[in-house]
Short mmCIF file of C-alpha atoms and ligand atoms in Angstrom, two decimals:
data_model
loop_
_atom_site.label_atom_id
_atom_site.label_comp_id
_atom_site.label_asym_id
_atom_site.label_seq_id
_atom_site.Cartn_x
_atom_site.Cartn_y
_atom_site.Cartn_z
CA MET A 1 -6.74 12.26 17.44
CA PRO A 2 -3.32 13.58 18.51
CA VAL A 3 -3.53 17.30 19.31
CA MET A 4 -1.07 19.98 20.47
CA VAL A 5 -1.81 23.52 21.59
CA ILE A 6 0.85 26.20 21.27
CA GLY A 7 0.38 29.25 23.45
CA ARG A 8 0.89 32.92 22.54
CA ASP A 9 4.42 32.66 24.01
CA ASP A 10 5.27 30.08 21.28
CA ARG A 11 5.63 27.36 23.87
CA VAL A 12 3.70 24.11 23.99
CA GLY A 13 0.69 24.78 26.22
CA ALA A 14 -0.96 21.35 26.15
CA VAL A 15 -0.81 17.97 24.47
CA ASN A 16 -3.04 14.93 24.70
CA PRO A 17 -1.82 11.35 25.34
CA ALA A 18 -2.32 10.39 21.69
CA LEU A 19 0.16 13.09 20.71
CA GLU A 20 2.61 12.01 23.39
CA SER A 21 2.65 8.58 21.84
CA ILE A 22 4.03 10.14 18.66
CA LEU A 23 6.34 12.85 19.98
CA GLY A 24 7.10 11.59 23.46
CA THR A 25 6.43 13.14 26.84
CA GLY A 26 7.80 16.28 28.50
CA LEU A 27 6.83 18.66 25.71
CA VAL A 28 4.75 21.13 27.67
CA GLY A 29 6.67 24.38 28.20
CA LYS A 30 9.12 23.75 25.34
CA HIS A 31 9.42 26.12 22.41
CA TYR A 32 7.52 24.71 19.43
CA ILE A 33 10.65 24.60 17.28
CA SER A 34 12.41 22.24 19.64
CA ALA A 35 9.23 20.26 20.31
CA LEU A 36 8.36 19.66 16.68
CA ARG A 37 11.66 19.91 14.86
CA GLN A 38 10.35 19.15 11.36
CA PRO A 39 10.76 22.21 9.10
CA SER A 40 7.42 21.77 7.32
CA VAL A 41 5.43 22.06 10.54
CA VAL A 42 7.61 24.79 12.01
CA GLU A 43 7.19 26.80 8.81
CA ALA A 44 3.41 26.42 8.86
CA ILE A 45 3.32 27.80 12.41
CA THR A 46 5.64 30.67 11.54
CA THR A 47 3.43 31.56 8.58
CA LEU A 48 0.36 31.60 10.78
CA ARG A 49 2.11 33.73 13.40
CA GLY A 50 3.14 36.16 10.68
CA GLY A 51 -0.49 36.68 9.72
CA GLY A 52 -0.63 34.00 7.02
CA ALA A 53 -3.31 31.40 6.43
CA ALA A 54 -3.94 28.17 8.29
CA GLY A 55 -2.68 25.12 6.45
CA THR A 56 -1.98 21.43 6.37
CA VAL A 57 1.45 19.85 6.12
CA ARG A 58 2.95 16.39 6.20
CA TYR A 59 4.73 15.16 9.28
CA ILE A 60 6.71 11.95 9.12
CA SER A 61 7.38 10.14 12.35
CA ARG A 62 10.35 7.83 12.08
CA ASP A 63 9.72 5.54 14.94
CA GLY A 64 11.01 1.99 14.73
CA ALA A 65 11.05 0.11 11.47
CA LYS A 66 8.25 1.90 9.68
CA ASP A 67 7.54 5.57 8.97
CA THR A 68 4.17 6.92 9.95
CA VAL A 69 2.88 9.77 7.84
CA TYR A 70 0.58 12.35 9.44
CA ARG A 71 -1.39 15.15 7.91
CA VAL A 72 -1.06 18.00 10.34
CA THR A 73 -3.62 20.78 10.34
CA VAL A 74 -2.26 24.00 11.78
CA SER A 75 -5.06 26.38 12.71
CA PRO A 76 -5.50 29.44 14.94
CA ALA A 77 -7.63 29.35 18.09
CA GLY A 78 -7.66 32.84 19.53
CA SER A 79 -4.04 33.70 20.20
CA ASP A 80 -3.19 30.00 20.49
CA ILE A 81 -2.39 27.64 17.68
CA VAL A 82 -3.83 24.15 17.48
CA LEU A 83 -2.10 21.31 15.67
CA SER A 84 -4.08 18.18 14.92
CA PHE A 85 -2.44 15.06 13.52
CA GLU A 86 -4.20 12.59 11.21
CA ASP A 87 -2.56 9.27 10.43
CA GLN A 88 -2.27 9.00 6.65
CA THR A 89 -0.23 5.83 6.40
CA ALA A 90 -3.14 3.55 5.50
CA SER A 91 -4.48 5.79 2.75
CA GLU A 92 -0.99 6.53 1.40
CA ASP A 93 -0.25 2.79 1.30
CA ALA A 94 -3.55 2.14 -0.45
CA GLY A 95 -2.77 4.92 -2.92
CA LYS A 96 0.65 3.46 -3.63
CA MET A 97 -0.82 -0.01 -4.09
CA ARG A 98 -3.34 1.36 -6.55
CA ARG A 99 -0.63 3.16 -8.52
CA ASP A 100 1.60 0.07 -8.58
CA PHE A 101 -1.33 -2.02 -9.72
CA VAL A 102 -2.21 0.30 -12.59
CA ALA A 103 1.44 0.42 -13.63
CA ASN A 104 1.64 -3.38 -13.58
CA VAL A 105 -1.54 -3.87 -15.57
CA SER A 106 -0.44 -1.32 -18.17
CA HIS A 107 2.90 -3.01 -18.50
CA GLU A 108 1.32 -6.46 -18.85
CA LEU A 109 -1.04 -5.22 -21.56
CA ARG A 110 1.55 -3.23 -23.40
CA THR A 111 3.77 -6.23 -24.16
CA PRO A 112 1.19 -8.17 -26.22
CA LEU A 113 -0.16 -4.94 -27.71
CA THR A 114 3.26 -3.94 -28.97
CA ALA A 115 3.67 -7.35 -30.57
CA LEU A 116 0.23 -7.14 -32.18
CA MET A 117 0.91 -3.71 -33.60
CA GLY A 118 4.24 -4.82 -34.99
CA PHE A 119 2.65 -7.75 -36.79
CA ILE A 120 -0.25 -5.69 -38.11
CA GLU A 121 2.26 -3.33 -39.63
CA THR A 122 4.30 -6.15 -41.12
CA LEU A 123 1.20 -7.80 -42.58
CA GLY A 124 0.15 -4.55 -44.16
CA GLY A 125 3.59 -4.02 -45.66
CA ALA A 126 6.47 -6.42 -46.17
CA ALA A 127 4.53 -9.65 -45.62
CA ARG A 128 1.43 -8.62 -47.58
CA ASN A 129 1.98 -11.14 -50.35
CA ASP A 130 3.82 -13.80 -48.43
CA ALA A 131 1.26 -16.46 -47.57
CA ALA A 132 3.55 -18.49 -45.32
CA ALA A 133 4.63 -15.47 -43.26
CA ARG A 134 1.02 -14.34 -43.03
CA ASP A 135 -0.08 -17.65 -41.54
CA ARG A 136 2.74 -17.68 -39.07
CA PHE A 137 2.13 -14.09 -37.98
CA LEU A 138 -1.59 -14.66 -37.61
CA GLY A 139 -0.78 -17.59 -35.33
CA ILE A 140 1.41 -15.39 -33.14
CA MET A 141 -1.21 -12.65 -33.14
CA ALA A 142 -3.86 -15.09 -31.98
CA HIS A 143 -1.52 -16.22 -29.23
CA GLU A 144 -0.88 -12.64 -28.04
CA ALA A 145 -4.57 -11.79 -28.21
CA SER A 146 -5.45 -14.81 -26.09
CA ARG A 147 -2.82 -13.74 -23.58
CA MET A 148 -4.59 -10.39 -23.26
CA THR A 149 -7.93 -12.14 -22.90
CA ARG A 150 -6.56 -14.30 -20.10
CA LEU A 151 -5.19 -11.26 -18.33
CA VAL A 152 -8.48 -9.40 -18.58
CA ASP A 153 -10.37 -12.50 -17.38
CA ASP A 154 -8.06 -12.82 -14.38
CA LEU A 155 -8.35 -9.13 -13.56
CA LEU A 156 -12.12 -9.35 -13.64
CA SER A 157 -12.21 -12.43 -11.45
CA LEU A 158 -9.80 -10.80 -9.00
CA SER A 159 -12.03 -7.77 -8.68
CA ARG A 160 -15.15 -9.92 -8.33
CA VAL A 161 -13.49 -12.01 -5.64
CA GLU A 162 -12.33 -8.93 -3.76
CA GLU A 163 -15.81 -7.51 -3.91
CA ASP A 164 -17.51 -10.41 -2.16
CA GLU A 165 -14.65 -11.35 0.12
CA ARG A 166 -16.64 -10.43 3.21
CA VAL A 167 -19.68 -12.49 2.28
CA ARG A 168 -19.30 -16.03 3.47
CA PRO A 169 -20.37 -18.59 0.84
CA ARG A 170 -23.45 -20.66 1.62
CA GLU A 171 -23.48 -23.57 -0.80
CA HIS A 172 -22.51 -27.07 0.25
CA VAL A 173 -19.86 -28.55 -1.94
CA ASP A 174 -18.67 -32.13 -2.25
CA LEU A 175 -14.89 -31.89 -2.53
CA PRO A 176 -14.00 -35.26 -4.12
CA ALA A 177 -16.61 -34.75 -6.86
CA LEU A 178 -15.43 -31.19 -7.46
CA LEU A 179 -11.76 -32.18 -7.59
CA ASN A 180 -12.49 -35.08 -9.91
CA SER A 181 -14.18 -32.79 -12.38
CA VAL A 182 -11.37 -30.20 -12.17
CA ILE A 183 -8.78 -32.90 -12.83
CA LYS A 184 -10.82 -34.23 -15.78
CA GLY A 185 -10.96 -30.75 -17.26
CA LEU A 186 -7.18 -30.39 -17.02
CA GLU A 187 -6.41 -33.81 -18.52
CA PRO A 188 -5.58 -32.58 -22.03
CA GLN A 189 -3.19 -29.95 -20.62
CA ALA A 190 -1.59 -32.52 -18.32
CA ALA A 191 -1.17 -35.00 -21.16
CA ASP A 192 0.50 -32.33 -23.32
CA ALA A 193 2.96 -31.62 -20.52
CA GLY A 194 3.56 -35.32 -19.83
CA VAL A 195 2.12 -35.08 -16.33
CA THR A 196 -0.21 -37.50 -14.55
CA VAL A 197 -2.61 -35.95 -12.06
CA VAL A 198 -3.83 -38.32 -9.35
CA LEU A 199 -6.46 -37.82 -6.67
CA ASP A 200 -5.88 -39.47 -3.34
CA THR A 201 -8.91 -39.52 -1.10
CA ALA A 202 -10.90 -41.85 1.11
CA ASP A 203 -14.10 -43.20 -0.41
CA GLY A 204 -17.25 -41.22 0.01
CA SER A 205 -18.02 -37.56 0.12
CA GLU A 206 -16.42 -34.70 2.02
CA MET A 207 -18.72 -31.71 2.26
CA VAL A 208 -17.61 -28.14 2.93
CA GLN A 209 -19.50 -24.89 2.95
CA GLY A 210 -18.27 -23.02 -0.07
CA ASP A 211 -18.78 -21.42 -3.41
CA ALA A 212 -18.48 -24.21 -5.98
CA GLY A 213 -17.47 -21.94 -8.85
CA GLN A 214 -14.75 -20.25 -6.82
CA LEU A 215 -13.41 -23.52 -5.43
CA VAL A 216 -13.16 -24.83 -8.98
CA GLN A 217 -11.07 -21.74 -9.72
CA VAL A 218 -8.81 -22.34 -6.71
CA PHE A 219 -8.05 -25.94 -7.56
CA THR A 220 -7.81 -25.31 -11.29
CA ASN A 221 -5.17 -22.64 -10.64
CA LEU A 222 -3.21 -24.78 -8.18
CA ILE A 223 -3.27 -27.98 -10.23
CA GLU A 224 -2.50 -26.02 -13.40
CA ASN A 225 0.53 -24.49 -11.67
CA GLY A 226 1.63 -27.97 -10.65
CA ILE A 227 1.38 -29.04 -14.30
CA LYS A 228 3.08 -25.87 -15.62
CA TYR A 229 5.92 -25.51 -13.16
CA GLY A 230 6.21 -29.06 -11.88
CA ALA A 231 6.16 -30.88 -15.21
CA SER A 232 9.69 -32.19 -14.80
CA GLY A 233 8.47 -34.32 -11.88
CA GLY A 234 5.87 -36.02 -14.10
CA ILE A 235 3.21 -36.22 -11.40
CA VAL A 236 0.85 -33.94 -9.53
CA LYS A 237 -0.80 -35.52 -6.54
CA VAL A 238 -3.98 -34.07 -5.09
CA THR A 239 -4.79 -35.29 -1.59
CA ILE A 240 -7.87 -34.73 0.52
CA HIS A 241 -6.73 -35.35 4.07
CA PRO A 242 -9.11 -36.59 6.76
CA ARG A 243 -10.72 -33.68 8.58
CA ALA A 244 -8.93 -32.59 11.71
CA MET A 245 -8.77 -29.76 14.22
CA ASP A 246 -6.75 -26.91 12.73
CA LEU A 247 -5.06 -24.88 15.45
CA ARG A 248 -4.46 -21.85 13.26
CA LEU A 249 -8.09 -21.68 12.13
CA ARG A 250 -9.35 -22.86 15.50
CA ALA A 251 -11.88 -25.06 13.76
CA GLN A 252 -12.33 -28.47 12.25
CA ALA A 253 -10.90 -28.22 8.78
CA VAL A 254 -10.24 -30.29 5.73
CA GLN A 255 -6.84 -29.99 4.09
CA ILE A 256 -6.49 -30.39 0.35
CA SER A 257 -2.90 -30.50 -0.84
CA ILE A 258 -1.55 -30.28 -4.36
CA ALA A 259 1.96 -31.63 -4.61
CA ASP A 260 4.36 -31.72 -7.52
CA LYS A 261 7.89 -33.00 -7.80
CA GLY A 262 9.09 -30.19 -10.03
CA GLU A 263 11.82 -27.63 -9.62
CA GLY A 264 10.45 -26.08 -6.43
CA ILE A 265 10.63 -22.46 -5.28
CA ALA A 266 13.46 -20.76 -3.37
CA SER A 267 12.33 -19.92 0.15
CA HIS A 268 12.73 -16.15 -0.14
CA HIS A 269 10.05 -16.04 -2.86
CA ILE A 270 7.45 -18.01 -0.98
CA ALA A 271 5.98 -15.27 1.19
CA ARG A 272 5.44 -13.03 -1.84
CA LEU A 273 3.91 -15.52 -4.29
CA THR A 274 0.34 -14.49 -3.55
CA GLU A 275 1.03 -10.84 -4.41
CA ARG A 276 -0.48 -9.71 -7.68
CA PHE A 277 1.92 -10.07 -10.58
CA TYR A 278 4.66 -11.58 -8.43
CA ARG A 279 6.49 -14.30 -10.33
CA VAL A 280 9.69 -16.14 -9.65
CA ASP A 281 10.61 -15.96 -13.32
CA SER A 282 8.41 -13.68 -15.44
CA HIS A 283 9.78 -14.93 -18.72
CA ARG A 284 8.98 -18.50 -17.78
CA SER A 285 5.53 -17.59 -16.49
CA ARG A 286 4.66 -15.81 -19.75
CA GLU A 287 5.95 -18.73 -21.76
CA VAL A 288 3.55 -21.12 -20.01
CA GLY A 289 0.67 -18.66 -20.34
CA GLY A 290 0.71 -17.30 -16.78
CA THR A 291 -0.71 -13.91 -15.82
CA GLY A 292 0.91 -13.67 -12.38
CA LEU A 293 -2.55 -13.35 -10.83
CA GLY A 294 -3.43 -16.99 -10.21
CA LEU A 295 -2.22 -17.27 -6.62
CA ALA A 296 -3.56 -13.81 -5.73
CA ILE A 297 -7.01 -14.99 -6.82
CA VAL A 298 -6.54 -18.25 -4.88
CA LYS A 299 -5.63 -16.36 -1.72
CA HIS A 300 -8.66 -14.08 -1.88
CA ILE A 301 -11.04 -16.99 -2.46
CA VAL A 302 -9.53 -18.97 0.42
CA ASN A 303 -9.86 -15.90 2.66
CA ARG A 304 -13.50 -15.57 1.69
CA HIS A 305 -13.97 -19.18 2.80
CA ARG A 306 -12.31 -18.30 6.13
CA GLY A 307 -9.63 -20.82 5.28
CA ARG A 308 -5.88 -20.59 4.92
CA LEU A 309 -3.20 -21.36 2.39
CA LEU A 310 0.12 -23.02 3.08
CA ILE A 311 2.94 -23.05 0.54
CA GLU A 312 5.78 -25.45 1.16
CA SER A 313 8.55 -25.95 -1.30
CA GLU A 314 12.06 -27.16 -1.60
CA GLU A 315 14.26 -26.31 -4.53
CA GLY A 316 14.89 -29.31 -6.71
CA LEU A 317 12.34 -31.43 -4.86
CA GLY A 318 8.98 -29.90 -5.58
CA THR A 319 6.16 -27.82 -4.20
CA THR A 320 3.16 -28.63 -2.05
CA ILE A 321 0.39 -26.08 -1.71
CA SER A 322 -2.32 -26.83 0.83
CA VAL A 323 -5.72 -25.26 1.22
CA PHE A 324 -7.36 -25.60 4.63
CA LEU A 325 -11.11 -25.10 4.58
CA PRO A 326 -13.14 -24.99 7.80
CA ILE A 327 -16.18 -27.25 7.91
P1 LIG B 401 1.33 -17.37 -12.99
O1 LIG B 401 0.19 -16.89 -13.77
O2 LIG B 401 2.62 -16.68 -13.31
O3 LIG B 401 1.47 -18.86 -12.95
P2 LIG B 401 0.61 -17.50 -10.16
O4 LIG B 401 0.11 -16.41 -9.29
O5 LIG B 401 -0.28 -18.68 -10.37
O6 LIG B 401 1.01 -16.81 -11.52
O7 LIG B 401 2.00 -18.01 -9.58
C1 LIG B 401 2.98 -17.06 -9.27
C2 LIG B 401 4.37 -17.64 -9.45
O8 LIG B 401 4.60 -18.65 -8.48
C3 LIG B 401 4.60 -18.31 -10.79
O9 LIG B 401 4.98 -17.40 -11.77
C4 LIG B 401 5.71 -19.30 -10.45
O10 LIG B 401 6.94 -18.61 -10.51
C5 LIG B 401 5.45 -19.65 -8.99
N1 LIG B 401 4.78 -20.96 -8.82
C6 LIG B 401 3.46 -21.18 -8.61
N2 LIG B 401 3.20 -22.48 -8.45
C7 LIG B 401 4.37 -23.15 -8.57
C8 LIG B 401 4.78 -24.53 -8.50
N3 LIG B 401 3.88 -25.51 -8.31
N4 LIG B 401 6.10 -24.80 -8.65
C9 LIG B 401 7.01 -23.82 -8.86
N5 LIG B 401 6.69 -22.50 -8.93
C10 LIG B 401 5.40 -22.16 -8.78
#
């Protein structure tokens, strides 16, 4: 832990190398005001010198591209003062992520709730005796309620996936069989959207170590996205490539790619697509029943399988998302 000692003469008496990596070298002998410079810390020392209590303050080191936030404890040690620095960046980032997440979830739930409450009010009042309006409103209410259900389902699966991310799955799964059944399950949705889903694979089985339920979720999400966002291309092609050495994973891996010929994704969005609630077009996503959590869930499951995800897309030409699973 970075530590600094200030002597009774208010000059820096000693520092350790960890502290030098934050504040630089050549501090010993300098007055603490010129060594530390940030008012919060200087004030805490002055308070202590004036007979006040020990305390903790924030110190922000602006070094390079990113700020590092330290919690500095200023405490007396005889007639010296000891400053110890604790890096808070990780916990502050985690705190911010948690706050953002709660804000996002609340916002996502509020939209359907507001609609539901509006319709409940209308049904109790103006539309009470209007059978046609009642039927239409009930239809919309069912739609909004199922949106909330989908969101809650996705939130729960995200938290489950995060929970067991460190436990490597042990089942053995036959990929062609699994993909065939996923594609079968999505047939009605594909037909509605006018999309044909085809599976391209060599004959026979291709086994990977995995969690069958979670892999079904991965491929359902990816193929569903291909149907939802790639419908204009009319086809979603699922390919199981022959196993090969993957340099990034440093292991033999099988690559499963899901390719559509839809509108594609602009390159500046690609790196952020697996963030929770990140969507290229939120209106569009809501319209097709998206929660914005699908790819976040996919990424966590692929991580749990020690695999990797590759998103390639070209605007106007289509999107190919590949999952590499080590075998
Ligand atoms: P959603 O529930 O909104 O579909 P996802 O996490 O599954 O959330 O996807 C995030 C966003 O990525 C989508 O809102 C969409 O903008 C974009 N996206 C995902 N797959 C495709 C695709 N095959 N083609 C174009 N855009 C896609």
